[in-house]
Amino acid sequence: MPELPEVEVIARGLHLTIKGRTIVSVHAVDMTRLSESADTLVPMVLNQRIARVYRRAKVLLIEMESGLTMAFHLKMTGRVVHGPLRDAERHDRIFFVLDDGSLLSFSDMRKFGYVRSFGAGELESWEFLKRCGPEPLETPSAALAERVKGRKARIKALLLDQSVVVGVGNIYADESLFRAGIHPETRAHRLSLPRLERLFTELQGVLRQAIAENGSSIRDYVNADGDAGAFQNSFNVYGKKGELCTVCKTVLTAEKVAGRTSTFCTKCQPKGR
DNA sequence: CGAACCACCTGACGGC
DNA sequence: TGCCGTCAGGTGGTTC
């Protein structure tokens, strides 16, 4: 489901609506494969007051005034939504009831997502985050280009590699490669430094635009208020195999690269360049 | 180091 | 209608 823009939109929305609220009760609806049992999570977060909500990589972080932090990874279909109290539904995982009577819910159809909690100061030692590369919107594109310069791997595989740069998934990898005019199978070492820089500049532009448009909703994504995003209406290539290129009207092609369906324009993104 | 698989899990959709 | 294969926004592990 969510790549960087979607998690960022959720985090910003939640920060506005739940900051300062206290968790008054927790309901474990379905904790199977959630990385943390209800027995340990519930007593830790109960009666904690929310200090801020933010994002690192594709992880949604809710930090309490005590320094305790809950980390949600939404994977493909996870949702974290704030709204009025309601009954549990099919894919709900955990409910957090807040002191104004509202509900913060975590649900996940495919159950790939998880929540973990960390005591004050423990987050930095989380292996997952330690393996993560820099934030694309807080790093100059020249510095990002340096990270892939000379690598023999396909450029798309490197964009998707969270140790190279975080937050990029299949949508924003395909969209930034299109904007930069680069074929997804191109080996990074075949690309000049200026072209790599251009790619990361385009990536930054796509991510910023997607955040401004409330993220991309393909099937499951909704923001913290339960609303869909709009950036899917601005896609040039993602999911558009067989449609015409918005620039040159060539029929868009799709093939597997780095194990993911990759859609591109053979004319705007010529092979071997 | 890089790539190709498989796995986790549920649902939607197309073909027959 | 229903069964079957394929695909889906992510990541982690194995094997070559």
Coordinates of C-alpha atoms (C1' of nucleotides) in Angstrom, one line a residue:
Chain A
M1 CA 0.0 0.0 0.0
P2 CA 1.9 3.0 1.1
E3 CA 5.2 4.4 0.0
L4 CA 6.8 7.5 1.5
P5 CA 4.1 10.0 0.4
E6 CA 1.2 7.9 1.7
V7 CA 2.8 7.4 5.1
E8 CA 3.8 11.0 5.3
V9 CA 0.2 12.2 4.6
I10 CA -1.1 9.8 7.3
A11 CA 1.5 11.0 9.8
R12 CA 0.8 14.7 9.1
G13 CA -2.9 14.1 9.4
L14 CA -2.6 12.2 12.7
H15 CA -0.2 14.7 14.2
L16 CA -2.9 17.4 13.8
T17 CA -5.8 15.3 15.2
I18 CA -4.4 13.1 17.9
K19 CA -1.4 15.1 19.4
G20 CA -2.1 15.7 23.1
R21 CA -4.7 12.9 23.3
T22 CA -4.3 10.1 25.9
I23 CA -4.9 6.4 25.1
V24 CA -7.6 5.3 27.5
S25 CA -8.2 1.8 26.3
V26 CA -6.7 -0.7 23.9
H27 CA -8.7 -3.5 22.2
A28 CA -6.7 -6.3 20.6
V29 CA -9.0 -7.4 17.8
D30 CA -6.6 -9.7 15.9
M31 CA -2.9 -9.7 17.0
T32 CA -1.8 -12.7 14.9
R33 CA 1.7 -12.2 13.4
L34 CA 1.8 -8.6 14.7
S35 CA 5.3 -8.8 16.1
E36 CA 4.2 -7.9 19.5
S37 CA 1.6 -9.6 21.7
A38 CA -1.3 -7.7 23.3
D39 CA 0.2 -8.7 26.7
T40 CA 3.2 -6.5 26.2
L41 CA 1.8 -3.7 24.0
V42 CA -1.3 -2.9 25.9
P43 CA 0.2 -2.1 29.3
M44 CA 3.0 -0.1 27.7
V45 CA 0.7 2.3 25.8
L46 CA -2.2 2.5 28.2
N47 CA -2.6 6.0 29.7
Q48 CA 0.2 7.4 27.6
R49 CA -0.2 10.9 26.1
I50 CA 0.7 11.3 22.4
A51 CA 3.4 13.9 21.8
R52 CA 3.9 13.6 18.1
V53 CA 3.3 11.6 15.0
Y54 CA 5.9 11.4 12.3
R55 CA 7.5 9.2 9.6
R56 CA 10.9 7.6 9.0
A57 CA 11.3 5.6 5.8
K58 CA 7.9 3.9 5.3
V59 CA 7.3 3.6 9.0
L60 CA 4.6 5.5 10.9
L61 CA 5.8 6.6 14.3
I62 CA 3.6 7.6 17.2
E63 CA 5.7 9.0 20.1
M64 CA 4.4 9.5 23.6
E65 CA 5.3 12.2 26.0
S66 CA 7.2 9.5 28.0
G67 CA 9.4 8.8 24.9
L68 CA 7.7 5.5 24.3
T69 CA 7.2 5.1 20.5
M70 CA 4.8 2.8 18.6
A71 CA 6.1 2.0 15.1
F72 CA 3.6 0.8 12.4
H73 CA 4.7 -0.8 9.2
L74 CA 1.7 -0.8 6.8
K75 CA 3.4 -3.0 4.1
M76 CA 0.9 -3.5 1.3
T77 CA -2.6 -3.0 2.8
G78 CA -2.2 -1.6 6.3
R79 CA -4.3 1.4 7.3
V80 CA -4.2 3.7 10.4
V81 CA -7.3 5.8 10.6
H82 CA -8.6 8.2 13.2
G83 CA -12.4 8.7 13.5
P84 CA -15.5 8.1 15.7
L85 CA -15.8 5.0 17.8
R86 CA -17.2 2.1 15.9
D87 CA -17.6 -1.7 16.0
A88 CA -14.7 -3.9 14.8
E89 CA -14.8 -5.0 11.2
R90 CA -13.3 -7.8 9.2
H91 CA -9.7 -6.7 8.9
D92 CA -9.2 -4.7 12.0
R93 CA -6.2 -5.5 14.1
I94 CA -6.0 -3.1 17.0
F95 CA -8.2 -0.3 18.4
F96 CA -6.8 2.5 20.5
V97 CA -9.6 4.6 22.2
L98 CA -8.6 8.1 23.0
D99 CA -9.6 10.4 25.9
D100 CA -12.0 12.4 23.6
G101 CA -13.9 9.2 22.8
S102 CA -12.4 8.9 19.3
L103 CA -10.8 5.8 17.9
L104 CA -7.4 5.2 16.3
S105 CA -7.6 1.9 14.4
F106 CA -5.0 -0.2 12.7
S107 CA -6.4 -2.6 10.1
D108 CA -4.7 -4.7 7.4
M109 CA -6.3 -7.0 5.0
R110 CA -3.2 -9.0 4.1
K111 CA -1.8 -9.1 7.6
F112 CA 1.8 -8.3 6.4
G113 CA 1.9 -5.1 8.5
Y114 CA 2.9 -4.9 12.1
V115 CA 3.2 -2.7 15.1
R116 CA 6.1 -2.6 17.6
S117 CA 6.8 -0.5 20.6
F118 CA 10.1 1.0 21.8
G119 CA 11.0 2.5 25.1
A120 CA 12.5 5.9 25.3
G121 CA 15.8 5.9 23.3
E122 CA 15.3 2.4 22.0
L123 CA 14.1 3.3 18.5
E124 CA 17.6 4.1 17.3
S125 CA 18.8 0.6 18.0
W126 CA 16.0 -1.0 16.0
E127 CA 17.7 -3.1 13.3
F128 CA 15.2 -2.2 10.6
L129 CA 15.9 1.5 10.9
K130 CA 19.6 0.9 11.2
R131 CA 19.6 -0.7 7.8
C132 CA 17.7 2.2 6.2
G133 CA 19.4 4.7 3.9
P134 CA 18.8 8.5 3.8
E135 CA 15.5 10.3 3.4
P136 CA 15.1 11.3 -0.2
L137 CA 13.5 14.7 0.6
E138 CA 16.2 15.6 3.1
T139 CA 19.2 14.7 1.0
P140 CA 20.6 16.6 -2.0
S141 CA 20.1 14.7 -5.2
A142 CA 23.9 14.9 -5.9
A143 CA 24.5 13.0 -2.6
L144 CA 21.9 10.4 -3.6
A145 CA 23.5 10.0 -7.0
E146 CA 26.8 9.3 -5.3
R147 CA 25.2 6.3 -3.5
V148 CA 24.4 4.5 -6.7
K149 CA 27.3 5.7 -8.9
G150 CA 29.3 2.8 -10.4
R151 CA 26.9 0.1 -9.1
K152 CA 26.3 -2.7 -11.6
A153 CA 22.7 -3.4 -10.5
R154 CA 19.7 -2.2 -12.4
I155 CA 18.7 1.3 -11.5
K156 CA 15.2 0.2 -10.6
A157 CA 16.5 -2.4 -8.2
L158 CA 18.6 0.3 -6.5
L159 CA 15.6 2.7 -6.2
L160 CA 13.6 0.0 -4.5
D161 CA 16.5 -0.9 -2.2
Q162 CA 15.8 0.8 1.2
S163 CA 19.4 0.8 2.2
V164 CA 20.2 3.1 -0.8
V165 CA 17.4 5.5 -0.2
V166 CA 14.2 5.0 1.8
G167 CA 10.5 5.4 0.9
V168 CA 10.5 4.5 -2.8
G169 CA 8.3 1.6 -3.9
N170 CA 7.0 0.4 -7.2
I171 CA 4.8 3.4 -8.0
Y172 CA 7.4 6.2 -7.4
A173 CA 10.2 4.2 -8.9
D174 CA 8.4 3.8 -12.2
E175 CA 7.1 7.4 -12.2
S176 CA 10.6 8.9 -11.5
L177 CA 12.3 6.7 -14.1
F178 CA 9.8 7.9 -16.7
R179 CA 10.3 11.6 -15.8
A180 CA 14.1 11.1 -16.0
G181 CA 13.8 9.2 -19.3
I182 CA 15.6 6.1 -18.0
H183 CA 14.8 2.5 -18.8
P184 CA 14.3 0.5 -15.6
E185 CA 16.8 -2.2 -16.6
T186 CA 19.7 0.2 -17.1
R187 CA 22.7 -0.6 -15.0
A188 CA 23.6 2.3 -12.7
H189 CA 27.2 2.4 -13.8
R190 CA 26.1 3.0 -17.4
L191 CA 24.5 6.3 -16.3
S192 CA 26.5 9.5 -16.0
L193 CA 26.5 11.4 -12.7
P194 CA 24.3 14.3 -14.2
R195 CA 21.8 11.7 -15.3
L196 CA 21.7 10.1 -11.9
E197 CA 21.3 13.5 -10.3
R198 CA 18.5 14.3 -12.6
L199 CA 16.8 11.0 -11.7
F200 CA 16.9 11.8 -8.0
T201 CA 15.7 15.3 -8.6
E202 CA 12.7 13.9 -10.5
L203 CA 12.2 11.4 -7.7
Q204 CA 12.0 14.3 -5.2
G205 CA 9.6 16.2 -7.4
V206 CA 7.3 13.2 -7.7
L207 CA 7.3 12.5 -4.0
R208 CA 6.6 16.2 -3.2
Q209 CA 3.8 16.3 -5.7
A210 CA 2.3 13.1 -4.4
I211 CA 2.3 14.4 -0.8
A212 CA 0.6 17.6 -2.0
E213 CA -2.1 15.5 -3.7
N214 CA -2.7 13.4 -0.6
G215 CA -0.9 10.2 -1.8
S216 CA -1.9 7.6 -4.4
S217 CA -5.0 5.3 -3.9
I218 CA -4.9 2.2 -6.0
R219 CA -7.1 -0.1 -4.0
D220 CA -6.6 0.2 -0.3
Y221 CA -4.9 3.4 0.7
V222 CA -6.7 6.0 2.7
N223 CA -5.3 8.8 4.8
A224 CA -5.7 9.3 8.5
D225 CA -9.3 10.6 8.0
G226 CA -10.2 7.6 5.8
D227 CA -10.1 9.7 2.6
A228 CA -8.5 8.5 -0.7
G229 CA -5.6 10.3 -2.3
A230 CA -5.5 11.9 -5.8
F231 CA -2.0 11.4 -7.2
Q232 CA -3.1 8.2 -9.0
N233 CA -4.8 10.6 -11.5
S234 CA -1.3 12.1 -12.2
F235 CA 0.4 8.8 -13.0
N236 CA 2.3 8.7 -16.3
V237 CA 3.1 5.0 -16.4
Y238 CA 2.4 3.1 -13.2
G239 CA -0.3 0.5 -13.9
K240 CA -0.9 1.9 -17.4
K241 CA 0.5 -0.9 -19.6
G242 CA -1.2 -0.9 -23.0
E243 CA -2.2 2.8 -22.7
L244 CA -0.6 5.6 -24.7
C245 CA 2.4 7.5 -23.4
T246 CA 1.3 11.0 -22.3
V247 CA 4.3 12.5 -24.0
C248 CA 4.8 10.6 -27.3
K249 CA 1.7 8.4 -27.6
T250 CA 3.7 5.2 -27.8
V251 CA 1.9 2.2 -26.3
L252 CA 3.3 1.6 -22.8
T253 CA 5.2 -1.6 -22.1
A254 CA 5.5 -3.7 -18.9
E255 CA 8.0 -6.3 -17.8
K256 CA 9.4 -7.7 -14.6
V257 CA 12.4 -5.9 -13.3
A258 CA 13.8 -6.6 -9.8
G259 CA 10.8 -8.9 -9.3
R260 CA 8.2 -6.1 -9.8
T261 CA 6.0 -5.2 -12.7
S262 CA 7.6 -2.2 -14.3
T263 CA 5.8 -0.1 -16.8
F264 CA 7.6 2.3 -19.1
C265 CA 7.7 4.0 -22.5
T266 CA 10.2 2.4 -24.9
K267 CA 10.6 5.7 -26.8
C268 CA 10.9 8.1 -23.9
Q269 CA 13.0 5.6 -21.8
P270 CA 15.2 3.9 -24.5
K271 CA 17.1 0.8 -23.5
G272 CA 20.9 1.1 -23.1
R273 CA 20.9 4.8 -22.2
Chain B
dC1 C1' 27.6 -8.1 -5.1
dG2 C1' 23.5 -9.1 -7.9
dA3 C1' 19.5 -11.7 -9.4
dA4 C1' 15.9 -15.0 -9.2
dC5 C1' 12.9 -17.4 -6.4
dC6 C1' 9.8 -18.2 -2.5
dA7 C1' 7.1 -16.8 1.5
dC8 C1' 3.9 -14.2 4.3
dC9 C1' -2.1 -13.4 3.4
dT10 C1' -6.4 -11.9 1.4
dG11 C1' -9.2 -10.4 -2.2
dA12 C1' -10.3 -8.9 -7.0
dC13 C1' -10.5 -9.9 -11.6
dG14 C1' -10.4 -12.4 -16.1
dG15 C1' -10.9 -16.7 -18.7
dC16 C1' -13.3 -20.8 -19.4
Chain C
dT1 C1' -22.2 -19.8 -11.1
dG2 C1' -17.9 -21.4 -9.8
dC3 C1' -13.1 -22.8 -10.1
dC4 C1' -8.4 -21.6 -11.3
dG5 C1' -4.6 -18.8 -12.3
dT6 C1' -2.6 -14.3 -11.8
dC7 C1' -1.9 -10.1 -9.8
dA8 C1' -1.4 -6.5 -6.0
dG9 C1' 1.5 -0.2 -3.0
dG10 C1' 6.6 -4.5 0.9
dT11 C1' 10.1 -6.9 3.0
dG12 C1' 13.1 -11.0 4.3
dG13 C1' 15.2 -15.3 3.5
dT14 C1' 17.6 -18.7 0.5
dT15 C1' 20.3 -20.2 -3.2
dC16 C1' 23.1 -19.8 -7.2

